[in-house]
Each structure stands twice: as structure tokens, then as C-alpha cells.
PDB file of C-alpha atoms and ligand atoms in Angstrom:
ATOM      1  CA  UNK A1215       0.000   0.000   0.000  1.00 45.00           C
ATOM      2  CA  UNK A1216       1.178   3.907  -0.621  1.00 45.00           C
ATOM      3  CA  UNK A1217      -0.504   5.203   2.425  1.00 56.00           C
ATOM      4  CA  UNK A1218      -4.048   5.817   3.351  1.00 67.00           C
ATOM      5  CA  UNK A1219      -6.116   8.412   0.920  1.00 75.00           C
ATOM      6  CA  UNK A1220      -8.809   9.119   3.301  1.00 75.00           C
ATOM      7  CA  UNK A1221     -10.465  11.610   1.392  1.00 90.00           C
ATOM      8  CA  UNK A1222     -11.184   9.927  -2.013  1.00 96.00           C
ATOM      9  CA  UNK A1223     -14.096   7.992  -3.089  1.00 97.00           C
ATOM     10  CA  UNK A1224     -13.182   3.910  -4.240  1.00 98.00           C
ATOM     11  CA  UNK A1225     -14.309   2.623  -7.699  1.00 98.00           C
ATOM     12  CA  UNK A1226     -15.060  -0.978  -7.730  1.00 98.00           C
ATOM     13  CA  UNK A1227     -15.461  -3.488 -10.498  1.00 97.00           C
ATOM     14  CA  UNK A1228     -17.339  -6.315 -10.001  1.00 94.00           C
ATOM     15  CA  UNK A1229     -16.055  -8.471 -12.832  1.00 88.00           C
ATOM     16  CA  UNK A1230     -16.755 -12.330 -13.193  1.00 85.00           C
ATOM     17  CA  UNK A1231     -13.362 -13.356 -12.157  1.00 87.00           C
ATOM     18  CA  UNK A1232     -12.065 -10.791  -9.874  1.00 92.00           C
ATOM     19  CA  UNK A1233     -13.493  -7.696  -8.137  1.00 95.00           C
ATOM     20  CA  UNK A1234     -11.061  -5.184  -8.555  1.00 96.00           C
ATOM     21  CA  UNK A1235     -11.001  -1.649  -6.358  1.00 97.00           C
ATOM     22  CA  UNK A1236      -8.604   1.640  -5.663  1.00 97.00           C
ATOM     23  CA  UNK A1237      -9.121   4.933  -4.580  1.00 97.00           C
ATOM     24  CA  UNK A1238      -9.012   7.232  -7.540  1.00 98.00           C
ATOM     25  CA  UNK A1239      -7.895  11.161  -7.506  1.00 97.00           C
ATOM     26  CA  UNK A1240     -10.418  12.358  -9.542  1.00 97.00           C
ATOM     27  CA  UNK A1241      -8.222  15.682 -10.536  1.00 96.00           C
ATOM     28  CA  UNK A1242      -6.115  13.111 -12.611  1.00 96.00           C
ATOM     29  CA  UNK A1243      -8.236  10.303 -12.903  1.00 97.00           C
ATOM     30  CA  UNK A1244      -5.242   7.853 -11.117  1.00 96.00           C
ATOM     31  CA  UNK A1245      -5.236   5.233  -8.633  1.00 97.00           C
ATOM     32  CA  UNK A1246      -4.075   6.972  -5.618  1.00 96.00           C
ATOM     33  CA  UNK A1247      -3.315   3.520  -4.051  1.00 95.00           C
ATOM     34  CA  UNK A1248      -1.912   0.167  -5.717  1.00 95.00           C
ATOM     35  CA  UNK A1249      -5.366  -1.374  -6.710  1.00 96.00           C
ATOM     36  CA  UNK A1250      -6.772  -4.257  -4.801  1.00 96.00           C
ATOM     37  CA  UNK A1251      -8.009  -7.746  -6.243  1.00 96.00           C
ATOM     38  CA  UNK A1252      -9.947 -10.112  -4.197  1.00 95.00           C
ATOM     39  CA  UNK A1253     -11.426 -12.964  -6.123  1.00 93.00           C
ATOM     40  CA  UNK A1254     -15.255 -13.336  -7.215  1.00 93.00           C
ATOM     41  CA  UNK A1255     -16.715 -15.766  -5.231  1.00 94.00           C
ATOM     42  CA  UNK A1256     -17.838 -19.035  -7.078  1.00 93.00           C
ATOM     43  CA  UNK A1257     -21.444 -18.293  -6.974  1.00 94.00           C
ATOM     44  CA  UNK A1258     -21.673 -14.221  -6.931  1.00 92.00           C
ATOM     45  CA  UNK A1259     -24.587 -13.695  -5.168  1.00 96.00           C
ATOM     46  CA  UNK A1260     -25.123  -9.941  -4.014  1.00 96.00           C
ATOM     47  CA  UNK A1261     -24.956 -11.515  -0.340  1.00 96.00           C
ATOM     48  CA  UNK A1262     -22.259 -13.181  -0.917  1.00 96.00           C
ATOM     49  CA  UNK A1263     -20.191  -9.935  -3.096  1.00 96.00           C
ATOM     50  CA  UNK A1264     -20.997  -7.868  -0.319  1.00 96.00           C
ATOM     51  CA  UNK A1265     -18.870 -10.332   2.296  1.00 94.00           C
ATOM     52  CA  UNK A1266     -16.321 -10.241  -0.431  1.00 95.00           C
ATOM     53  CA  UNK A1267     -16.375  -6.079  -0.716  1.00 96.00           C
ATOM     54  CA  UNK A1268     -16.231  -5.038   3.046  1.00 94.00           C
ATOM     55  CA  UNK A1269     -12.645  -7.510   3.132  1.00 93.00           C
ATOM     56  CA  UNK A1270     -11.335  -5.475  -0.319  1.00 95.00           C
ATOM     57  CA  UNK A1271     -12.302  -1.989   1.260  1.00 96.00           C
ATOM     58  CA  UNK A1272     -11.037  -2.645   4.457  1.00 94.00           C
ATOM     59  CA  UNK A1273      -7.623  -2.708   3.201  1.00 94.00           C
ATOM     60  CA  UNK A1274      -7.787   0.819   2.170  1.00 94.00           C
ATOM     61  CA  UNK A1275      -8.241   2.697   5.712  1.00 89.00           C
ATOM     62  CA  UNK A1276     -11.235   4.437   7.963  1.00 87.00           C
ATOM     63  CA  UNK A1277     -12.818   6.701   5.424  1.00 91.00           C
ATOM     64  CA  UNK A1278     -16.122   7.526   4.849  1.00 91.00           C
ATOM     65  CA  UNK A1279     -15.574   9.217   1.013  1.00 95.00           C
ATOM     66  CA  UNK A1280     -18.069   7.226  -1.090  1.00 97.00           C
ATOM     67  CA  UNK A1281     -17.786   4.040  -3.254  1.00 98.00           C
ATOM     68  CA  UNK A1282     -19.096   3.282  -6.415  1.00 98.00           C
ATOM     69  CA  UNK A1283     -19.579  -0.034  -7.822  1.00 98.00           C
ATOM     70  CA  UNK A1284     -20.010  -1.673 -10.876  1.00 97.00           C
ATOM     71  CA  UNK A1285     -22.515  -4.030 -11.691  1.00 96.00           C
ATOM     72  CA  UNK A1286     -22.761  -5.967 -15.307  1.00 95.00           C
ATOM     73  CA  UNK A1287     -26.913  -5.080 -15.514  1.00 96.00           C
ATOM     74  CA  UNK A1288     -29.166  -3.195 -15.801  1.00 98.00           C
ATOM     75  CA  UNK A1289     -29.514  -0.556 -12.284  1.00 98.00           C
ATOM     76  CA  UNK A1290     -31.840   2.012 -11.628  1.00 97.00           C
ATOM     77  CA  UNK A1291     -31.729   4.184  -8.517  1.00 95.00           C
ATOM     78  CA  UNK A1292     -29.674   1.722  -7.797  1.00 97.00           C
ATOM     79  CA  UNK A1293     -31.768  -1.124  -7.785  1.00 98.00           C
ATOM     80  CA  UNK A1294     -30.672  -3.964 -10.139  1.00 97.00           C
ATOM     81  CA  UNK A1295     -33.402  -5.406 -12.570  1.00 97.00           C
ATOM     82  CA  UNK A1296     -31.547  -7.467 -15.011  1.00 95.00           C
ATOM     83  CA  UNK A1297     -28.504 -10.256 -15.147  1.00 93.00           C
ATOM     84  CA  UNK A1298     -27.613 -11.287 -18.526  1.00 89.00           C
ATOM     85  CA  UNK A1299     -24.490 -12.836 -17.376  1.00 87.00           C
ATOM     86  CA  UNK A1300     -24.409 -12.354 -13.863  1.00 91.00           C
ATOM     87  CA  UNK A1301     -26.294 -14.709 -11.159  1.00 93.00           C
ATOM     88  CA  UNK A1302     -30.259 -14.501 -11.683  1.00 95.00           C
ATOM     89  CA  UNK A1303     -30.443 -13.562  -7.365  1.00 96.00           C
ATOM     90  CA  UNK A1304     -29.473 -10.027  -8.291  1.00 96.00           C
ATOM     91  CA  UNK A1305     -32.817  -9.398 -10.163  1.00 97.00           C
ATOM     92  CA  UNK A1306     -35.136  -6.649  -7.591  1.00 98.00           C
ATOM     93  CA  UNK A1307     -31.745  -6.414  -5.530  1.00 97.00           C
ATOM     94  CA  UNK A1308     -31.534  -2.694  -4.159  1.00 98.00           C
ATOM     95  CA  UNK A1309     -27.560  -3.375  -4.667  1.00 97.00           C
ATOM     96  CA  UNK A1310     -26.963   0.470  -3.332  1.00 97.00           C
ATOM     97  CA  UNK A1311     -29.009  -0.326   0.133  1.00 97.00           C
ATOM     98  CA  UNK A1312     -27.528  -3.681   0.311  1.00 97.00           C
ATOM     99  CA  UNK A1313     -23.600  -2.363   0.158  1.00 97.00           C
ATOM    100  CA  UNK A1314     -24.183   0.629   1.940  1.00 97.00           C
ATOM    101  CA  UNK A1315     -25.190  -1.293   4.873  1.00 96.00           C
ATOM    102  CA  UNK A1316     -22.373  -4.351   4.599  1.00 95.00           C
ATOM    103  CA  UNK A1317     -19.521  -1.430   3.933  1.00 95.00           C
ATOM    104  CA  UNK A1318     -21.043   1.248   6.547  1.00 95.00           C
ATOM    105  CA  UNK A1319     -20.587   3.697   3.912  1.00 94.00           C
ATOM    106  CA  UNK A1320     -21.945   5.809   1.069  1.00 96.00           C
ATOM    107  CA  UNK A1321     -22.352   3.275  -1.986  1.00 97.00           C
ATOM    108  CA  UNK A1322     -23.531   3.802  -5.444  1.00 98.00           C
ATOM    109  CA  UNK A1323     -24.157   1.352  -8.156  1.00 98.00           C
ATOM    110  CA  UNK A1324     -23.629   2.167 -11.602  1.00 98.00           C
ATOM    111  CA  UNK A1325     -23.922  -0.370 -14.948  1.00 98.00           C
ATOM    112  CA  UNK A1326     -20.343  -1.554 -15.858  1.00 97.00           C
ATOM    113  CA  UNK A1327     -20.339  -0.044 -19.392  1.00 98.00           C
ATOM    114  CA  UNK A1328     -21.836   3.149 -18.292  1.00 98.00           C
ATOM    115  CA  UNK A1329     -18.561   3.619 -15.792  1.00 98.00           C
ATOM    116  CA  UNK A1330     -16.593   2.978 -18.512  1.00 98.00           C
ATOM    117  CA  UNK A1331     -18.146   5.543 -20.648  1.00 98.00           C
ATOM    118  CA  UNK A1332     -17.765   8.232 -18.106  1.00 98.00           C
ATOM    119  CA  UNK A1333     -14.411   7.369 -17.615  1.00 98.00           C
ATOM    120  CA  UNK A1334     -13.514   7.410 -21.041  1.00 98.00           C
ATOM    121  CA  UNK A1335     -15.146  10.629 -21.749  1.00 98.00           C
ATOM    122  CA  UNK A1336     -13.749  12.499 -18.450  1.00 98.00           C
ATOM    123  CA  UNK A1337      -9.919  10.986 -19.075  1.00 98.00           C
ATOM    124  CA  UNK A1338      -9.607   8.876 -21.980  1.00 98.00           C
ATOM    125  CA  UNK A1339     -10.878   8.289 -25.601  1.00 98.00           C
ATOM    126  CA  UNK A1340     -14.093  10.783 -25.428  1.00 98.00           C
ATOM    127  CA  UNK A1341     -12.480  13.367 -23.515  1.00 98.00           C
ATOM    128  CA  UNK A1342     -13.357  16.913 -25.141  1.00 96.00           C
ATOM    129  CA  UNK A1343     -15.839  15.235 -27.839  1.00 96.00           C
ATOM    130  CA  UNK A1344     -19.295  16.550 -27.970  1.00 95.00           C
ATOM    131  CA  UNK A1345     -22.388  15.312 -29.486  1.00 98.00           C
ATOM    132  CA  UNK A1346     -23.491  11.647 -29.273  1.00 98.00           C
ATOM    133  CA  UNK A1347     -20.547   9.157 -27.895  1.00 98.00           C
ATOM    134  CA  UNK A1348     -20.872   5.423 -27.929  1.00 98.00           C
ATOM    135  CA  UNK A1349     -19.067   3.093 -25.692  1.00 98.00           C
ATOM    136  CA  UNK A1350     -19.341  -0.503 -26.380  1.00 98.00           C
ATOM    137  CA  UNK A1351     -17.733  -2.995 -24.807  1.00 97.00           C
ATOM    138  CA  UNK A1352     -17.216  -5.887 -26.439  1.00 97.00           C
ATOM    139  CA  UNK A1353     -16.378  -8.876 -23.408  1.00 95.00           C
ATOM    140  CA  UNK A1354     -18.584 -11.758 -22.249  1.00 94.00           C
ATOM    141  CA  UNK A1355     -21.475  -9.848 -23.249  1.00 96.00           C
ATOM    142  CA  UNK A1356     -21.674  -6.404 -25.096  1.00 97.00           C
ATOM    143  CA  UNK A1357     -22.084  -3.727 -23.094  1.00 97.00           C
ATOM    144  CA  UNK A1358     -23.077   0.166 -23.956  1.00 98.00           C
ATOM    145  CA  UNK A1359     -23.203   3.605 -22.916  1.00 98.00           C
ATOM    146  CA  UNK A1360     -24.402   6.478 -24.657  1.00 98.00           C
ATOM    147  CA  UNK A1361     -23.010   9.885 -24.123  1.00 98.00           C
ATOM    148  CA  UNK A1362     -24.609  13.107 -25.318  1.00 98.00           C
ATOM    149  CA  UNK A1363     -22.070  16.002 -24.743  1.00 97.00           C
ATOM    150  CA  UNK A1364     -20.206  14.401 -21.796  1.00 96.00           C
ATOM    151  CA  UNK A1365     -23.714  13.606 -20.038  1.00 96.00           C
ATOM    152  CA  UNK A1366     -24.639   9.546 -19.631  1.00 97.00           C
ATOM    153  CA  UNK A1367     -28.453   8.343 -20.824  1.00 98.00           C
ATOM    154  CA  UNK A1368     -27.892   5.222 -18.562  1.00 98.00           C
ATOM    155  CA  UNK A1369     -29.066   1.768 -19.306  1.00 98.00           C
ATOM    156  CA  UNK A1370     -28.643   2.088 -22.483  1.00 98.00           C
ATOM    157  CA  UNK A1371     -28.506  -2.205 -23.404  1.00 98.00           C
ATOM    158  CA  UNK A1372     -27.308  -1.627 -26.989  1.00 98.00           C
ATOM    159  CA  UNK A1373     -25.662  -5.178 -26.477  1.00 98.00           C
ATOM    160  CA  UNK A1374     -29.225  -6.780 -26.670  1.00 98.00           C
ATOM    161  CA  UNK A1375     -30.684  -5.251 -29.898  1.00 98.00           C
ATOM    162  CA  UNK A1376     -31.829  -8.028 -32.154  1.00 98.00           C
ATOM    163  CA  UNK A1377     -29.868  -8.399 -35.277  1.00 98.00           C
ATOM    164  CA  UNK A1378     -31.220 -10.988 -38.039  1.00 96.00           C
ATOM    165  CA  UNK A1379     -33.217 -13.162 -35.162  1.00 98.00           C
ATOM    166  CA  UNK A1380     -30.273 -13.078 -32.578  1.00 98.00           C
ATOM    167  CA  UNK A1381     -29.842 -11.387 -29.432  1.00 98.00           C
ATOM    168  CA  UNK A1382     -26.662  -9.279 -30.493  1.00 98.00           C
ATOM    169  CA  UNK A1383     -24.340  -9.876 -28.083  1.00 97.00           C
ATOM    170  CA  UNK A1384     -24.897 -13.683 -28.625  1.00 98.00           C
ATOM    171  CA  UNK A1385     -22.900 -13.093 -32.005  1.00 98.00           C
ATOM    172  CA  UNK A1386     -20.946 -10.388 -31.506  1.00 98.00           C
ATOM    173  CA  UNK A1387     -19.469  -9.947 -27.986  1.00 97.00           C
ATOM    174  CA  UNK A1388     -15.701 -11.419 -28.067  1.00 97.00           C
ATOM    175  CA  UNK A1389     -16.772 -14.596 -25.734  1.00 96.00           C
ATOM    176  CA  UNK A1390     -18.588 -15.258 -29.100  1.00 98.00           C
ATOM    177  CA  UNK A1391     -15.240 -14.878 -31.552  1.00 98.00           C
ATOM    178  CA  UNK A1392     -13.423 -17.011 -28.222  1.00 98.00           C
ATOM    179  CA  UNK A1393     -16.000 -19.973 -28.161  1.00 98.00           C
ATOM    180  CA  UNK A1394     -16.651 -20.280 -31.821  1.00 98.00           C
ATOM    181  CA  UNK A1395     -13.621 -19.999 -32.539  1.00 98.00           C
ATOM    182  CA  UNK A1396     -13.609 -17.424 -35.029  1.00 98.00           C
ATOM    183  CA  UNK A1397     -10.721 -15.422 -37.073  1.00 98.00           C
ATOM    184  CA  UNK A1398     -10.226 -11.805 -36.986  1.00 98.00           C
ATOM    185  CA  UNK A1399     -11.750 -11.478 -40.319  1.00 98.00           C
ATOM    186  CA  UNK A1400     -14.971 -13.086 -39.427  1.00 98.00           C
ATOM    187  CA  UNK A1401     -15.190 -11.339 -36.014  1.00 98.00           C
ATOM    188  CA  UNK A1402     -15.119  -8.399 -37.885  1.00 98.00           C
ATOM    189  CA  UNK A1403     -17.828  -9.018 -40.489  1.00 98.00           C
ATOM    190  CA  UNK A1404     -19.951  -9.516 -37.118  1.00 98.00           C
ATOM    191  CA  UNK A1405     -19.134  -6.451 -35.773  1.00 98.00           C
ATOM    192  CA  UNK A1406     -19.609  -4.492 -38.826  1.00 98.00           C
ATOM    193  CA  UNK A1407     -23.135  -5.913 -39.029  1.00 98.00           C
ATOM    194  CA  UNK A1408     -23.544  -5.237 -35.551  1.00 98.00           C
ATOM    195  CA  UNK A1409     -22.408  -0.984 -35.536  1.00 98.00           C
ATOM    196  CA  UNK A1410     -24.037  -0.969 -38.924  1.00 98.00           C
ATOM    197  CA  UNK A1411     -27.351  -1.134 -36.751  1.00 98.00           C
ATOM    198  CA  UNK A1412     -26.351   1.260 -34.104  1.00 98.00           C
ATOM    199  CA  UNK A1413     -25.417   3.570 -36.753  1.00 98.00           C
ATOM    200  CA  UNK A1414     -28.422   3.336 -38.330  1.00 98.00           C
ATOM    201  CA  UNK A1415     -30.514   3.839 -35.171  1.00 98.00           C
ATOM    202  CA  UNK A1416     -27.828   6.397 -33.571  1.00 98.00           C
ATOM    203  CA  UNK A1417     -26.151   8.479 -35.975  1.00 98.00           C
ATOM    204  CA  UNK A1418     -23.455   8.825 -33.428  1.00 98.00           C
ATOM    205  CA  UNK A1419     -20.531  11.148 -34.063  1.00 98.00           C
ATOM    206  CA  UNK A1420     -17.716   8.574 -32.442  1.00 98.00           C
ATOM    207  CA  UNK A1421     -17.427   4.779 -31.076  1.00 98.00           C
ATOM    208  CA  UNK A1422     -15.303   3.911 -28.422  1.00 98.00           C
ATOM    209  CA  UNK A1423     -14.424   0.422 -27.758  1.00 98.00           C
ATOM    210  CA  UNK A1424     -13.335  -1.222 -24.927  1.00 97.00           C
ATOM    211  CA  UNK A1425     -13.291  -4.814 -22.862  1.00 95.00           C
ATOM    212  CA  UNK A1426     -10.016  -6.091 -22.359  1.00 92.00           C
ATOM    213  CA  UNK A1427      -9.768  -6.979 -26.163  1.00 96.00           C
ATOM    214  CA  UNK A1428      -9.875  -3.441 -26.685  1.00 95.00           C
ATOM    215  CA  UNK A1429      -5.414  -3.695 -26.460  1.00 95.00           C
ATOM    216  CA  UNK A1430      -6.212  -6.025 -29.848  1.00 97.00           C
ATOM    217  CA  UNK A1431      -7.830  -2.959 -31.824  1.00 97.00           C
ATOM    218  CA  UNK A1432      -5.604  -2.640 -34.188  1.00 98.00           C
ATOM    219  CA  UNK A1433      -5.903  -6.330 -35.561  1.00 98.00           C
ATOM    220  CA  UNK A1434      -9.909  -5.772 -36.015  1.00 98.00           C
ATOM    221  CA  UNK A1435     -10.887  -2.013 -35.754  1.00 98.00           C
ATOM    222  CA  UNK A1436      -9.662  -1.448 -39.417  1.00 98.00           C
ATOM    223  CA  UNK A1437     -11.044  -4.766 -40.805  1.00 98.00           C
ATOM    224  CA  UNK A1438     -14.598  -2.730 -40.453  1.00 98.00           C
ATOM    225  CA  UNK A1439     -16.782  -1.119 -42.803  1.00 98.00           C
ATOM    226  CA  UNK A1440     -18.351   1.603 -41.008  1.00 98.00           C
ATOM    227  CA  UNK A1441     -18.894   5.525 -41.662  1.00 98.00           C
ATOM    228  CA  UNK A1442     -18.768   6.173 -38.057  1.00 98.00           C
ATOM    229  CA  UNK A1443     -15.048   7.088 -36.728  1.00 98.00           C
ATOM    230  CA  UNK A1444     -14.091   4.180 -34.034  1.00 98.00           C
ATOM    231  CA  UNK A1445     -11.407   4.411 -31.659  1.00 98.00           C
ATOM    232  CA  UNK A1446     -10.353   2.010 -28.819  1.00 98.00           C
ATOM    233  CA  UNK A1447     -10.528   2.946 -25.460  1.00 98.00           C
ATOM    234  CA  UNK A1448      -7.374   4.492 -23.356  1.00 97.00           C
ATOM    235  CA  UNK A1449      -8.059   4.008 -19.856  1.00 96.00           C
ATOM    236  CA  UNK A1450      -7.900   0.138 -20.813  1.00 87.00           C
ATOM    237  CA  UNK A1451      -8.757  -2.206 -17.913  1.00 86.00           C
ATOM    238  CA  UNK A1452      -8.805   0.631 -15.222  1.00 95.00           C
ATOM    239  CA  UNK A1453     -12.152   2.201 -16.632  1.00 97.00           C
ATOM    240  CA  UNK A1454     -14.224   0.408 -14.331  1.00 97.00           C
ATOM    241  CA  UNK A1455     -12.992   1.595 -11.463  1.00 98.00           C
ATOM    242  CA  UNK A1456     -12.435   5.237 -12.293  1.00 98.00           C
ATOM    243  CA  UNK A1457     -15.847   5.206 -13.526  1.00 98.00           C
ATOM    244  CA  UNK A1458     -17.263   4.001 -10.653  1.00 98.00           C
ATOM    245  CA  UNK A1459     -15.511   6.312  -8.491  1.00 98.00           C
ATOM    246  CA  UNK A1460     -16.619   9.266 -10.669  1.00 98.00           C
ATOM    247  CA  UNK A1461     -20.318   7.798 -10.625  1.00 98.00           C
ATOM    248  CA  UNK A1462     -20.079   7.704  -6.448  1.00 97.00           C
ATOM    249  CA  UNK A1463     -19.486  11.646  -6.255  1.00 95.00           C
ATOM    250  CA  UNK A1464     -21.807  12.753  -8.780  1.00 87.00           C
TER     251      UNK A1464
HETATM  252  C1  BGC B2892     -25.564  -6.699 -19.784  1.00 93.83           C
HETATM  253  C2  BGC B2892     -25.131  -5.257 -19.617  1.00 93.83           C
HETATM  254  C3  BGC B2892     -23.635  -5.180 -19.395  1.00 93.83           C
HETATM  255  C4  BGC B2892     -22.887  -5.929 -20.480  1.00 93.83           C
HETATM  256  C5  BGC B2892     -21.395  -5.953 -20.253  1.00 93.83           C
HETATM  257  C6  BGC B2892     -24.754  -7.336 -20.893  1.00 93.83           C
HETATM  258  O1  BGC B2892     -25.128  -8.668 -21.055  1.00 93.83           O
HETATM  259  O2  BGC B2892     -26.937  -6.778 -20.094  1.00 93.83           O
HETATM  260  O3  BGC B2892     -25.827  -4.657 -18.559  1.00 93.83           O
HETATM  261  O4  BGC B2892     -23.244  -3.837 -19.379  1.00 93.83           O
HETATM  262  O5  BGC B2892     -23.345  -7.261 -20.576  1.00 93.83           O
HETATM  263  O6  BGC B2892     -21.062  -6.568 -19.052  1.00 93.83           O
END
């Protein structure tokens, strides 16, 4: 550890594999501490993520500055109403309540794509770009956010528009290009059918892409035929939790 950073709020991200936190100077958008990663428990119940989060936050200090957390679902006012790829128990969980009280402090819950968006358009990729913004993340599932002039539309859920009869993600996300298999050159005819529709429906002015095959841009970002300009994401695998951390103080 660098020392304690009393004063700054935590960004979590609650990721299948690993929940990852630090507390982020939001001035520079950097992990004041050495980030933190506890392991996702086999079956990630909110009950049992919340045991998991007070033992990751405890390791940075007394504080009460706010934590935000990320959650790969739908959440409104912090309650959680949908889990694509996430256990089916955090469905009607009011995920804000439920942390607050396990962590004793001031916790806010924010969809995993829509952190990364307002990371990337406070620090990263976006940063300075007005008009319409569109994250996507391309992971396990797809994930989106839409940005209007810097400002989120949350929930978004571009990931499950349906594209020829299939729920898009289903095709496109990278878990797809992993478990069937598929080359670069495929992928990308995929995803060019896939941003072909947002385009259409969108109009956007820029993509951003992230997930962690965002580092592999440059072997599929050209290979698609698009009129939209797409760019990968900068802030790479720390978006999560400097988007949740800018969600918990806004
Ligand atoms: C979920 C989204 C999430 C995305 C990326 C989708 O299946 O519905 O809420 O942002 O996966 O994790």
C-alpha cells in the first residue's frame, strides 16, 4: 500500500473473475493507491459480493468518502433489474441499500459499461468530444453507454438489440469470436453488421471500444466497414474503477 487516501471515493469493479477496487484522484483520474483484487466468489450472489467487498475496502483505511460499484446489468436508482451474465439472485436487488449497509458507507451502483463511458469521456478516448458518444464494450457480453455532450443516458442495453433473429451480443461480444472460434476477419464481419445497426438507429458522431480486447484494436478495428469514426478505449482495464468512483461523487 502507498498510504491511506482518506479523502477519495473507491471505484469498484465487479467483474466475473475478480473484483477489482482503488481509490481514484479524480483531478487526474489515477489510482491513488496500488489497486486491490480479491477474487469473485464461485457463486456471486449480491450476499455473498458484499462479504467479499467489506474484506477489499477494508484494506484501504477508515474513510467515509463514497464508493461506487459496478454491476454488469441493468440498475436504476440503484436497484438492479436485469442479469444477462451475472447470477439470476441479483434481479429486484436494491444493490446500493444492500452495500451501503455491509460497507457502513456511502455506496452507489452504476452499470459496468456506463462507468466505462464516463471514464472514457472524463480521461480517456471521449475526452473533449461533444455530441453523441458510444461506448461498447465488447467482453462476455456487449455492453453500452451512450453519451450526449459528456452527459450519460444510462441503461442504455445496446448489447441486446436483435440483429437478423439473434440477441446481439450472442454473435458479436468477443466470448462469441473465443467460443466459436472465429478469425479476426470473421469477427469483424460480425461487428460491422452489428455498428451498422447502431449507426443506423444512432447516428453517433464517435465509437469507443473497450473490454479487455480493446489492447487487440488494431488487428480488427480497421477490418470494419463503417462511416462512423471508431477508436479504442485508453483508460484500458482501469475504466471500471475510475468510472465508478466518478459515478459515487456525482
Ligand atoms: C448486460 C449489460 C452489461 C454488459 C457488459 C450485458 O449482457 O446486459 O448490462 O453492461 O453485458 O457486461
Amino acid at each position: 500500500m502507498t498510504g491511506d487516501s482518506p479523502d477519495l471515493p473507491i471505484g469498484i469493479d465487479f467483474g466475473g473473475t475478480g473484483i477489482k477496487g482503488a481509490p481514484v484522484d479524480l483531478a487526474t483520474g489515477e489510482f491513488a493507491q496500488e489497486r486491490v483484487r480479491v477474487k469473485t466468489p464461485d457463486r456471486s450472489t449480491p450476499e455473498n459480493v458484499a462479504e467479499v467487498l467489506a474484506e477489499l475496502v477494508g484494506q484501504f483505511g477508515e474513510s467515509s468518502a463514497p464508493i461506487g460499484i459496478t454491476v454488469p446489468g441493468v440498475v436504476r436508482h440503484g436497484v438492479v433489474s436485469s442479469a444477462a451474465n451475472i447470477d439470476p439472485a441479483w434481479i429486484g436487488t436494491d444493490a446500493d441499500r444492500l452495500f451501503t449497509r455491509a460497507l457502513g458507507r456511502d455506496v452507489h451502483v452504476v452499470n459496468d459499461a456506463d462507468a466505462a463511458g464516463l471514464a472514457e469521456v472524463t480521461f480517456g478516448a471521449a475526452k473533449g468530444r461533444g455530441g453523441l458518444v458510444i461506448l461498447t464494450t465488447l467482453g462476455t457480453g456487449i455492453g453500452s453507454a451512450l453519451l450526449y455532450d459528456g452527459v450519460l443516458v444510462p441503461n442504455s442495453e445496446l448489447g441486446h438489440l436483435e440483429i437478423d433473429g439473434h440477441d446481439a451480443e450472442s454473435r458479436a461480444a468477443n466470448s462469441a469470436r473465443e467460443s466459436e472460434e472465429l478469425s479476426m476477419e470473421k469477427w469483424a464481419h460480425r461487428l460491422t453488421t452489428y455498428y451498422r445497426t447502431v449507426e443506423r438507429l444512432f447516428s453517433p458522431d464517435l465509437f469507443v471500444v473497450g473490454g479487455g480486447i480493446s489492447k487487440r484494436a488494431d488487428e480488427f478495428l480497421p477490418l470494419l466497414d463503417i462511416d462512423t469514426e471508431i477508436v479504442p478505449a485508453q483508460l484500458r482495464n482501469q475504466a471500471g474503477v475510475v468510472g465508478a468512483a466518478l459515478y459515487a461523487t456525482t
